[in-house]
Coordinates of N, CA and C in Angstrom, one line a residue:
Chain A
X1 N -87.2 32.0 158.7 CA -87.2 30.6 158.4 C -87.9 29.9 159.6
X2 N -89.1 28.9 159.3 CA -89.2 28.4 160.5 C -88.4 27.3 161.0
X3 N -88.5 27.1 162.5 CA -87.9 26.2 163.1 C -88.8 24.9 162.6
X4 N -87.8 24.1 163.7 CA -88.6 22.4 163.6 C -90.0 22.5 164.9
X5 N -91.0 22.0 164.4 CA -92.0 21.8 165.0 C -92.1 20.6 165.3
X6 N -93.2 20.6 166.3 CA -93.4 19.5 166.9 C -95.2 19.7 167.7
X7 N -95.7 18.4 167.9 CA -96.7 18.2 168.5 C -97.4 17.0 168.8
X8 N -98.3 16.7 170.0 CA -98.2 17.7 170.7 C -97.4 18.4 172.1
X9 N -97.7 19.4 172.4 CA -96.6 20.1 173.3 C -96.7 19.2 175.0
X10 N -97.7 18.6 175.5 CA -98.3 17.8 176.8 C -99.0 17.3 176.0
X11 N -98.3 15.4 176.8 CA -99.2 14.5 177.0 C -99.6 13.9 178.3
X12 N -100.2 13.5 178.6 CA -100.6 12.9 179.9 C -101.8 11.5 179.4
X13 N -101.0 10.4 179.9 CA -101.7 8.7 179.7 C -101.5 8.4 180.9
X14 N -102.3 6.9 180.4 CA -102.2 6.1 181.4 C -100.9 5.1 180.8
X15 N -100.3 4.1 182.0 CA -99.2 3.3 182.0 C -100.3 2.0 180.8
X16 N -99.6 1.7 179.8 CA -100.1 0.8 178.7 C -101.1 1.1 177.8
X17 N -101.3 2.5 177.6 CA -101.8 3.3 176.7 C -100.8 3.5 175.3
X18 N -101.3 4.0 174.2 CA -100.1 4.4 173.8 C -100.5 5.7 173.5
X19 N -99.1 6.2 172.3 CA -99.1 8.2 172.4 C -98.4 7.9 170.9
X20 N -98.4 9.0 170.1 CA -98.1 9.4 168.8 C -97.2 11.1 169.1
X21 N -96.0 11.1 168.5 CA -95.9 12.4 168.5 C -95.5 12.7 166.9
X22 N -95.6 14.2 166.8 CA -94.9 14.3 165.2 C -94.0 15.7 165.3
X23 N -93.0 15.4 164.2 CA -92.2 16.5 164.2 C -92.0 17.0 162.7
X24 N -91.8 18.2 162.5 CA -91.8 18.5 160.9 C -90.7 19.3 161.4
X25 N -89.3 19.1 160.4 CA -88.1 19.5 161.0 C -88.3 20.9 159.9
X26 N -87.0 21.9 160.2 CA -86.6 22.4 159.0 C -86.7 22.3 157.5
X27 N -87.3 22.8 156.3 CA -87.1 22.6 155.3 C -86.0 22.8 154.6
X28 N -85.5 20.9 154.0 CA -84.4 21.1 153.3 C -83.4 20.3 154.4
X29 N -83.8 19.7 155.3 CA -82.8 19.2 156.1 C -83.0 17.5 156.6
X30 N -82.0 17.4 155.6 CA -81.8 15.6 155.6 C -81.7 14.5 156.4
X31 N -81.3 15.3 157.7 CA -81.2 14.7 158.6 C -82.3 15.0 160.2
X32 N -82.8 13.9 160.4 CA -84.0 14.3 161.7 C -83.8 13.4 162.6
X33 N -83.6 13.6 164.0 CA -83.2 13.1 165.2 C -84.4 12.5 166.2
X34 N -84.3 12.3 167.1 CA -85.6 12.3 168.1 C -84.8 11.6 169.4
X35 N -84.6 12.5 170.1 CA -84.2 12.1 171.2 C -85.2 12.7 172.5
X36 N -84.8 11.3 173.5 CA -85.7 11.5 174.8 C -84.6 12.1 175.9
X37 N -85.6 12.9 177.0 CA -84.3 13.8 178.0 C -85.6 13.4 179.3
X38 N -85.3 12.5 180.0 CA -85.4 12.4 181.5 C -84.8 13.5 182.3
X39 N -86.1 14.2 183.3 CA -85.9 15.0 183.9 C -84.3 14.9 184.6
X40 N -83.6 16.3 184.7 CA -82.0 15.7 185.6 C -81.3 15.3 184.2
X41 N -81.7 14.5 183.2 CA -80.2 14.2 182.6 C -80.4 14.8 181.4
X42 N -79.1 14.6 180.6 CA -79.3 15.2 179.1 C -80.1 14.1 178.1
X43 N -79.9 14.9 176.4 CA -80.8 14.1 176.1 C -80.2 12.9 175.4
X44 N -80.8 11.7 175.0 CA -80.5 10.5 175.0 C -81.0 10.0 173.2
X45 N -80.2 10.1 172.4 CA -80.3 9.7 170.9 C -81.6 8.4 171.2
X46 N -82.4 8.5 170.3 CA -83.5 7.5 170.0 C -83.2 6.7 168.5
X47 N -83.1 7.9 167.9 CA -83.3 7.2 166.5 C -82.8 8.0 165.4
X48 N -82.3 7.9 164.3 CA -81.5 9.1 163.8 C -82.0 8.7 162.1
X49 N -82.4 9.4 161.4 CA -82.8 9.4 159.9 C -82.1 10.1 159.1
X50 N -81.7 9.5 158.0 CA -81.1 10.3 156.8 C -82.2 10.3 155.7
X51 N -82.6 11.6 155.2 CA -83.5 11.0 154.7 C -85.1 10.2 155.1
X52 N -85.0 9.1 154.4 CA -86.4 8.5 154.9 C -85.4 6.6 156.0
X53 N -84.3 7.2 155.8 CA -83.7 5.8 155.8 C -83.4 5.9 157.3
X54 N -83.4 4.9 158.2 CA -82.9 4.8 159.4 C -81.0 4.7 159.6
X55 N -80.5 5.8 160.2 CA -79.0 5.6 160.3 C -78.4 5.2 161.6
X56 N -79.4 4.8 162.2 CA -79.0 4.7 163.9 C -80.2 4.6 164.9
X57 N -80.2 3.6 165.0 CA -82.0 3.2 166.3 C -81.2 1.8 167.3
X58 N -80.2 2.4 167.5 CA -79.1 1.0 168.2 C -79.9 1.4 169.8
X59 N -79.9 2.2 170.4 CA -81.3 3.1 171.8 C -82.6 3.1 171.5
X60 N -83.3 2.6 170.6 CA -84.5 2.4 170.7 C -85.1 1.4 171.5
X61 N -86.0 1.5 172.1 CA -86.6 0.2 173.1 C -87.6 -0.5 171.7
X62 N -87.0 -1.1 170.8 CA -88.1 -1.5 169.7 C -89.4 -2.5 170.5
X63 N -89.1 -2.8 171.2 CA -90.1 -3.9 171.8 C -91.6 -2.5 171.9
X64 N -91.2 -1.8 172.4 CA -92.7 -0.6 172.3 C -92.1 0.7 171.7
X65 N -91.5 1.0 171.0 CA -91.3 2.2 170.5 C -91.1 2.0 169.0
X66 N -91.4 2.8 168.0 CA -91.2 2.8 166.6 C -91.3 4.0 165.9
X67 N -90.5 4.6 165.2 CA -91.0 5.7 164.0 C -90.8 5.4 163.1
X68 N -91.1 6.5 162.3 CA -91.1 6.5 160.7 C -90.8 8.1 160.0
X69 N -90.3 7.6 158.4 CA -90.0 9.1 158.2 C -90.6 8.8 156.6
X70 N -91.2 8.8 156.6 CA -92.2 7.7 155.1 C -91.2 8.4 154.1
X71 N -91.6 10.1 153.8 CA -91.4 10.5 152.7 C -90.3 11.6 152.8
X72 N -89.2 11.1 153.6 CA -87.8 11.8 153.9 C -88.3 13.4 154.6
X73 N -89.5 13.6 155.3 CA -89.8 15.3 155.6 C -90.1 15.3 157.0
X74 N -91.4 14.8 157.3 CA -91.5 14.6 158.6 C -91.7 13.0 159.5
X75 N -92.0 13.3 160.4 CA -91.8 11.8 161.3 C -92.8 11.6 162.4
X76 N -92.5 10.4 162.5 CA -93.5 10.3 163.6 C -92.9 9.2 165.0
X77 N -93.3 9.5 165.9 CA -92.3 8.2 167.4 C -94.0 7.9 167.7
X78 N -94.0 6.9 168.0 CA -94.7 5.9 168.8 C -94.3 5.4 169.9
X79 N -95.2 5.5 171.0 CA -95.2 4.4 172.0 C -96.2 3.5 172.4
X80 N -96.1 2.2 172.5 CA -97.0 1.3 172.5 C -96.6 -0.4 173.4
X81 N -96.9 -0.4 174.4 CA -97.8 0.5 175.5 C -96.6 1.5 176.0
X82 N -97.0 2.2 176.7 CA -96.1 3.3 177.3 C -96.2 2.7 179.1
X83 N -95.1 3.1 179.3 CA -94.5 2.5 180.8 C -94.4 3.5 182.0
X84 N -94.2 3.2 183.0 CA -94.2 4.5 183.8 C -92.6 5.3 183.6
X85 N -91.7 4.6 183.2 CA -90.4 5.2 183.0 C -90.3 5.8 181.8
X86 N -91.1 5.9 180.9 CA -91.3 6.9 179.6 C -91.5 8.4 179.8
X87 N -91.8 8.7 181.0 CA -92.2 10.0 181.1 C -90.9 10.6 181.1
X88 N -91.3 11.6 180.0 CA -89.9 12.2 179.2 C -90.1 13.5 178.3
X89 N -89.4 14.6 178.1 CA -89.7 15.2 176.8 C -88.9 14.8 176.0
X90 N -89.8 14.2 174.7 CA -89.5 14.0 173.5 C -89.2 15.4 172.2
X91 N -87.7 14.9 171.9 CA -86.9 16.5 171.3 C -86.6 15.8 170.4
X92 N -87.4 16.3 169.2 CA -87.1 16.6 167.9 C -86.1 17.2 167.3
X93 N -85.0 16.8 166.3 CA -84.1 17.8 166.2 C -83.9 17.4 164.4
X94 N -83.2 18.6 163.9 CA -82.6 18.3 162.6 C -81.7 18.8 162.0
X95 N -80.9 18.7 160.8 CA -79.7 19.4 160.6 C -79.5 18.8 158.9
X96 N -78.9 19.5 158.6 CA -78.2 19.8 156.9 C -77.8 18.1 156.5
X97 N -77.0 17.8 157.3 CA -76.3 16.9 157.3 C -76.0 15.9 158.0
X98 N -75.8 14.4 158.1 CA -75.6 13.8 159.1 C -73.9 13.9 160.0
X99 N -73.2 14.8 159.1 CA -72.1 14.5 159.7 C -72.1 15.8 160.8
X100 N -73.0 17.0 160.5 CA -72.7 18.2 161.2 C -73.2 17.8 162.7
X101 N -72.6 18.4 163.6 CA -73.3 18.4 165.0 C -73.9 19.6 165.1
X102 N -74.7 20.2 164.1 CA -75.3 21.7 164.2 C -76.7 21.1 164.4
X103 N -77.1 20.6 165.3 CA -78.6 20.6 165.2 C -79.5 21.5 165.8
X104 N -80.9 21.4 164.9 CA -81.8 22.5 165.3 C -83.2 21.8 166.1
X105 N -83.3 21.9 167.2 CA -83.9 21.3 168.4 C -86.0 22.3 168.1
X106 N -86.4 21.4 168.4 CA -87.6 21.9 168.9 C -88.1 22.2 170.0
X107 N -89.6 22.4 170.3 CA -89.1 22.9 171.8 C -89.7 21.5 172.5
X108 N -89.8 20.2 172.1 CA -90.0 18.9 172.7 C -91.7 18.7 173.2
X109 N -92.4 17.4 173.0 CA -93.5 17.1 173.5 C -93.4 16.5 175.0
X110 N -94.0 17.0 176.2 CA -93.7 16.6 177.5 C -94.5 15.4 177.4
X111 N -93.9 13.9 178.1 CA -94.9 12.9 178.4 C -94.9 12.8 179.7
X112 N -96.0 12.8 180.1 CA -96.7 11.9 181.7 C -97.4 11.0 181.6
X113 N -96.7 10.0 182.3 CA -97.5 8.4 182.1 C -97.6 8.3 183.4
X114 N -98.8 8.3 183.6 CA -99.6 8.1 185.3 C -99.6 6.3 185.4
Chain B
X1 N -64.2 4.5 174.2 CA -65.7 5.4 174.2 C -65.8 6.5 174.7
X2 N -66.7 7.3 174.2 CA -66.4 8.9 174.1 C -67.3 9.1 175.3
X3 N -67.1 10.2 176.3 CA -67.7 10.6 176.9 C -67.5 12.0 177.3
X4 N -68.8 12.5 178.3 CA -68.5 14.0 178.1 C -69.0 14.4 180.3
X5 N -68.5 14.7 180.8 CA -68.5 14.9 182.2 C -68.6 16.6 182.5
X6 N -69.9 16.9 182.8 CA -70.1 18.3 183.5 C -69.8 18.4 184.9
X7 N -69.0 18.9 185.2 CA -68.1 19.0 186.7 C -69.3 19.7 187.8
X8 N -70.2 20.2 187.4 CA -71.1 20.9 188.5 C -72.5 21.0 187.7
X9 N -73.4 20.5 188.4 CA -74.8 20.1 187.8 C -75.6 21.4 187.9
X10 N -75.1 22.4 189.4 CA -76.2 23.8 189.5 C -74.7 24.6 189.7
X11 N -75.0 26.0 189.1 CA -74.1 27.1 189.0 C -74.9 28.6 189.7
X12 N -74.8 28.9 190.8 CA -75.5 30.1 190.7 C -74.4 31.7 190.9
X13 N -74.5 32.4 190.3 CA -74.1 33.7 190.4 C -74.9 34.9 190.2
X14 N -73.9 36.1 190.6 CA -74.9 36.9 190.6 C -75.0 37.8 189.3
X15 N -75.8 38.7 188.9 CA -76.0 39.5 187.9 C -74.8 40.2 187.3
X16 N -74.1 40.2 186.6 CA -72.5 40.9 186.5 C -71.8 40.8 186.8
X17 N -71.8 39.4 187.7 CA -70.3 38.1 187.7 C -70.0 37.6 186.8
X18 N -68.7 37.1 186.8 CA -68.5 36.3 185.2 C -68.9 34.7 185.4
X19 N -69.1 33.8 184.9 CA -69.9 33.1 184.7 C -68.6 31.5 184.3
X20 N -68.4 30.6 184.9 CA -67.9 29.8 184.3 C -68.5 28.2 184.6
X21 N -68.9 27.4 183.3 CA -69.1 26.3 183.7 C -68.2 25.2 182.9
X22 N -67.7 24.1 183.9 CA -66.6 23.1 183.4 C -67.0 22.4 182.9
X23 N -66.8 21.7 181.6 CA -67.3 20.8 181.3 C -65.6 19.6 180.7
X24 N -65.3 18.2 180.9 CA -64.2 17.2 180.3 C -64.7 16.5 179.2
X25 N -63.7 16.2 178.9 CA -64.2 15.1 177.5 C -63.6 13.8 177.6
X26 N -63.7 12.8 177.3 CA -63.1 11.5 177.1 C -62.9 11.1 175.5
X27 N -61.8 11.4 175.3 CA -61.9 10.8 173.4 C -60.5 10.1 173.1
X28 N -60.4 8.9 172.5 CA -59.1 8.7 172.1 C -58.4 9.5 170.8
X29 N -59.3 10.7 170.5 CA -58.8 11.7 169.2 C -59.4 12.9 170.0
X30 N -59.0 14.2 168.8 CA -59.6 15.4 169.5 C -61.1 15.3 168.3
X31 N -62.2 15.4 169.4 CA -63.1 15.5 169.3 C -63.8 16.9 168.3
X32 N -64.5 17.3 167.8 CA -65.7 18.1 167.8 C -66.6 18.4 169.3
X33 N -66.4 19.6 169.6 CA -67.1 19.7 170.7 C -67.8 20.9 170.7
X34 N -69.1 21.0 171.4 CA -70.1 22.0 171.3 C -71.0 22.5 172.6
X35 N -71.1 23.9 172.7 CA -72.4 23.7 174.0 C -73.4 24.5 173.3
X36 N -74.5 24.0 174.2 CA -75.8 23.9 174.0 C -76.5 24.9 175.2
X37 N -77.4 25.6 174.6 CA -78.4 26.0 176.0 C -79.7 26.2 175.8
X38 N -80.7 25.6 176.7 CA -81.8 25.2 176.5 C -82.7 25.8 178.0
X39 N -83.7 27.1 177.5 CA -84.3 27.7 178.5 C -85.3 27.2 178.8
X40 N -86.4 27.4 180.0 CA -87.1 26.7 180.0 C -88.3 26.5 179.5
X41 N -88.6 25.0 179.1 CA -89.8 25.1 178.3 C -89.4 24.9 176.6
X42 N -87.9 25.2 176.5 CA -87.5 25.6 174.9 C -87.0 23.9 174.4
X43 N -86.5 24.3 173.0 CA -85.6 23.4 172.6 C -84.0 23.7 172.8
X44 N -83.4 22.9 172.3 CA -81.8 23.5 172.8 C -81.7 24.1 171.5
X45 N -80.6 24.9 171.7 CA -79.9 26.1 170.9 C -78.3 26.1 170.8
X46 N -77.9 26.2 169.4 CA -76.2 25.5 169.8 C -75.8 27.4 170.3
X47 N -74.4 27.4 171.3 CA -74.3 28.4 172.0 C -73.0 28.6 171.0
X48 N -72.1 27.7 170.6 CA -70.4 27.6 170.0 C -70.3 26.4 169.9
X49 N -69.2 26.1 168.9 CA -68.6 24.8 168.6 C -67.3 25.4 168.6
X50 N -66.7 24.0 168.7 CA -65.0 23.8 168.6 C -64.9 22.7 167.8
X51 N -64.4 22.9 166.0 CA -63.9 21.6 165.4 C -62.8 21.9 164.5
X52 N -61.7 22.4 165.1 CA -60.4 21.9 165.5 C -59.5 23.1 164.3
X53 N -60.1 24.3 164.6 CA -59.9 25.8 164.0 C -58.8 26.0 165.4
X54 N -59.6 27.8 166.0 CA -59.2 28.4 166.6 C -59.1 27.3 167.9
X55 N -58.4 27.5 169.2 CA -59.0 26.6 170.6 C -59.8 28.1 171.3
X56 N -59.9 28.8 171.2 CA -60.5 30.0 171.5 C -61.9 30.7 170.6
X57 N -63.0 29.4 171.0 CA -64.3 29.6 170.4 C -65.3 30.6 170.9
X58 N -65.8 31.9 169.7 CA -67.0 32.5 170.4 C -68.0 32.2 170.0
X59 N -69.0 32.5 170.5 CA -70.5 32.2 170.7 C -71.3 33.0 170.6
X60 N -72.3 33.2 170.3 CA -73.8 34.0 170.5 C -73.9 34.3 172.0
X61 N -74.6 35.7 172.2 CA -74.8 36.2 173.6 C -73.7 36.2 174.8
X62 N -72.2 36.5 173.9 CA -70.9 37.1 174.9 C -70.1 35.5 175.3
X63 N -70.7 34.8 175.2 CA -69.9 33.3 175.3 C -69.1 32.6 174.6
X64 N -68.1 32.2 174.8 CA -67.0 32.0 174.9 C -66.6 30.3 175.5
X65 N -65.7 29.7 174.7 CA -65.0 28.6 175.7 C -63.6 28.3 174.7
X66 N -63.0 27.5 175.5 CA -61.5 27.3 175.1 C -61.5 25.9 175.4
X67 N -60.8 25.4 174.2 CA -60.3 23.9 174.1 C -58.8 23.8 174.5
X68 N -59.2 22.9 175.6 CA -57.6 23.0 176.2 C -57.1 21.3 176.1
X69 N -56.7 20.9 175.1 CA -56.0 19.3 174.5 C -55.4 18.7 175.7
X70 N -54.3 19.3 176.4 CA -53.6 18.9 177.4 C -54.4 18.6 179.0
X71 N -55.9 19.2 178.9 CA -56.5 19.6 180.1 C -57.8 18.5 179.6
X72 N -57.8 18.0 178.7 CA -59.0 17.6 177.9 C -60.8 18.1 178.6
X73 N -60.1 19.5 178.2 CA -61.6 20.4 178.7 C -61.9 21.5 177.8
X74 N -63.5 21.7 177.6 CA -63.6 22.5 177.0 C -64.4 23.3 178.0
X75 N -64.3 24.7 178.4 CA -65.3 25.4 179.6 C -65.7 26.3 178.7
X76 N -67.2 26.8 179.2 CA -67.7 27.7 178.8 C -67.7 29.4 180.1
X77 N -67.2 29.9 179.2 CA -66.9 31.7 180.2 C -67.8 31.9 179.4
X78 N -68.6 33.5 180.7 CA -68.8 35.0 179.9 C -68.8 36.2 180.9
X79 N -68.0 36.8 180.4 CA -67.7 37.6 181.3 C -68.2 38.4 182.7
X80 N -69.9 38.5 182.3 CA -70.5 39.6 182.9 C -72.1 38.5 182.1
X81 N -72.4 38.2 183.5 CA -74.2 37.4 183.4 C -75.2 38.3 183.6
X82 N -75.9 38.0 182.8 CA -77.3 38.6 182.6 C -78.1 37.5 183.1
X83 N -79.6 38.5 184.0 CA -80.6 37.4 184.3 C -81.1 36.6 183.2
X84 N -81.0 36.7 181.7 CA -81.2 36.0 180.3 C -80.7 34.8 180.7
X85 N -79.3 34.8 180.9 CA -78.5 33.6 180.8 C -79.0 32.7 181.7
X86 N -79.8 32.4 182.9 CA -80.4 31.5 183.0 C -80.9 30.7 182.2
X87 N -80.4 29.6 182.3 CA -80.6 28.2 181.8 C -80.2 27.1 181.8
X88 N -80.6 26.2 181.2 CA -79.8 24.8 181.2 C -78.5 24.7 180.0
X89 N -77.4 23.9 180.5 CA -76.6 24.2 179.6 C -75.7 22.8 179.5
X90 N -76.1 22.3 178.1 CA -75.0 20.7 177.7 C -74.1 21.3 177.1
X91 N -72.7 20.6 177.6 CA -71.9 20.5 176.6 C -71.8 19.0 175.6
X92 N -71.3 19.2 174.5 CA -71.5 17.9 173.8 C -70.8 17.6 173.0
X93 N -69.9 16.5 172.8 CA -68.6 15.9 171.9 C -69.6 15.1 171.1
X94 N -68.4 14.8 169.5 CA -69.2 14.6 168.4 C -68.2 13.5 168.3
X95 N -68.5 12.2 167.8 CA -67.8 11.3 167.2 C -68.1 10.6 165.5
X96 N -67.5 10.0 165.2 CA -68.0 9.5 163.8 C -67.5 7.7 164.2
X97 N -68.3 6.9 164.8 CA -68.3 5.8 164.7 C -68.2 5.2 163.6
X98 N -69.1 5.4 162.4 CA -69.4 5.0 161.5 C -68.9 6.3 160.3
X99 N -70.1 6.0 159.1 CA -70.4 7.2 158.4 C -71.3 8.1 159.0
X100 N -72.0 8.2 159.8 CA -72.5 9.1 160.5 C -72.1 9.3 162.2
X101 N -72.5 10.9 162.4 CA -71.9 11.5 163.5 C -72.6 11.0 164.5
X102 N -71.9 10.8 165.9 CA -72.7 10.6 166.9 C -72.4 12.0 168.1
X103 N -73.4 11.9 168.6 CA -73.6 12.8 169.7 C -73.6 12.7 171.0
X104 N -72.6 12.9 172.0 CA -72.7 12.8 173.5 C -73.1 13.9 173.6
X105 N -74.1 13.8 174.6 CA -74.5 15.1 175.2 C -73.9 14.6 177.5
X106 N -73.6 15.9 177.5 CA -73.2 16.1 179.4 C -74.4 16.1 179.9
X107 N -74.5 15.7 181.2 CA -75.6 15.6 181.7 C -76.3 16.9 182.1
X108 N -75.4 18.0 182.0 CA -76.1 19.5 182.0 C -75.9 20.2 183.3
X109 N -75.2 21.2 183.1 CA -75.3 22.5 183.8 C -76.2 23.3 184.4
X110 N -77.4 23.9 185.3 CA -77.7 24.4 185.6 C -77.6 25.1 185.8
X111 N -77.7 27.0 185.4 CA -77.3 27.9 185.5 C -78.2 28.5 186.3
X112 N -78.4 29.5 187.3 CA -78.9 30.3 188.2 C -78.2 31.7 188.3
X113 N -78.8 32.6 187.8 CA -78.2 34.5 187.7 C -79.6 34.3 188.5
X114 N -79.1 35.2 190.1 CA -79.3 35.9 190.5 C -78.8 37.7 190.8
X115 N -80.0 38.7 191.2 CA -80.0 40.1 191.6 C -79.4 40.6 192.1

């Protein structure tokens, strides 16, 4: 089975650039996450999808950040402009269900914002 | 509000020591709780869950932890470390605010097997 993918694996910008990342989770799995993990801490829920439908973006910085899950499969995070505090790996994750805490992690897109 | 507190951020032991890292919870119920380990460079990987079965959870790769209600801890043992077991390691309590679950994650363990 494959895992959840993601790409790409290193970014490196400048501060008020922006970045696109994408993740194609599990097939068959309703639920897709996207959380950010600052070096030192754990990771930090961004945005949470059922579906195509948003169930939780209460941590999103909406003022420069935004995704999408158009057609309930894969997704996409934006940042726009990106700040020097963004530098982060972004970790894709997904699971069966929204109520299970079984999620299946990807291996994260590294950002560096110079 | 739920929270989840890793008692030591770096762990080092040696090769075929046993292995323990502490992790508390904060819940006004008993929680869903789970650890995670995430090598380097990887994504995370669930290691065991605790949702409110056995208090004596195993895991993939000899690991083990016990939910202790009165102690509001859940630690992760394994008997005898392998240089493998290096890695990072969240523990993480599950709540249902809503209709959907939410996820604390611990700010993470550090594991270090040394020779």
């Amino acid at each position: 089975e494959a895992g959840v993918a993601q790409s790409p694996r290193y970014k490196i910008i400048e501060k008020r650039q922006s970045v696109a990342f994408w993740c194609n989770p599990i097939s068959g799995h309703a639920t897709l996450y996207w959380y950010q993990q600052i070096l030192g801490q754990g990771p930090k829920l961004l945005i949470q999808f059922q579906n195509n439908g948003v169930v939780d973006d209460s941590q999103l910085p909406k003022d420069r950040f935004s995704a999408e899950r158009l057609k309930g499969v894969d997704s996409t995070l934006k940042i726009q402009p990106a700040k020097l505090e963004d530098s982060a790996v972004y970790l894709c994750a997904s699971s069966l269900a929204t109520e299970t805490g079984e999620l299946f992690f990807g291996e994260g897109s590294r950002l560096t914002v110079l | 509000a739920q929270s989840v507190t890793q008692l030591d951020s770096h762990v080092s032991v040696s090769e075929g020591t046993p292995v323990l890292l502490r992790c508390n919870y904060s819940s006004s119920y008993s929680p869903s709780l789970f650890w995670y380990v995430q090598h380097p460079n990887k994504g995370l990987q669930l290691l065991l869950k605790y949702t409110s079965a056995a208090t004596l959870v195993k895991g993939i790769n000899g690991f083990e932890a016990e939910f202790k209600k009165s102690e509001t801890s859940f630690h992760l043992t394994k008997p005898s470390a392998h240089m493998s077991d290096a890695a990072e390691y969240f523990c993480v309590a599950q709540s249902f605010p809503g209709t959907a679950s939410k996820l604390t994650f611990g700010t993470g363990t550090r594991l270090q097997v040394t020779l």
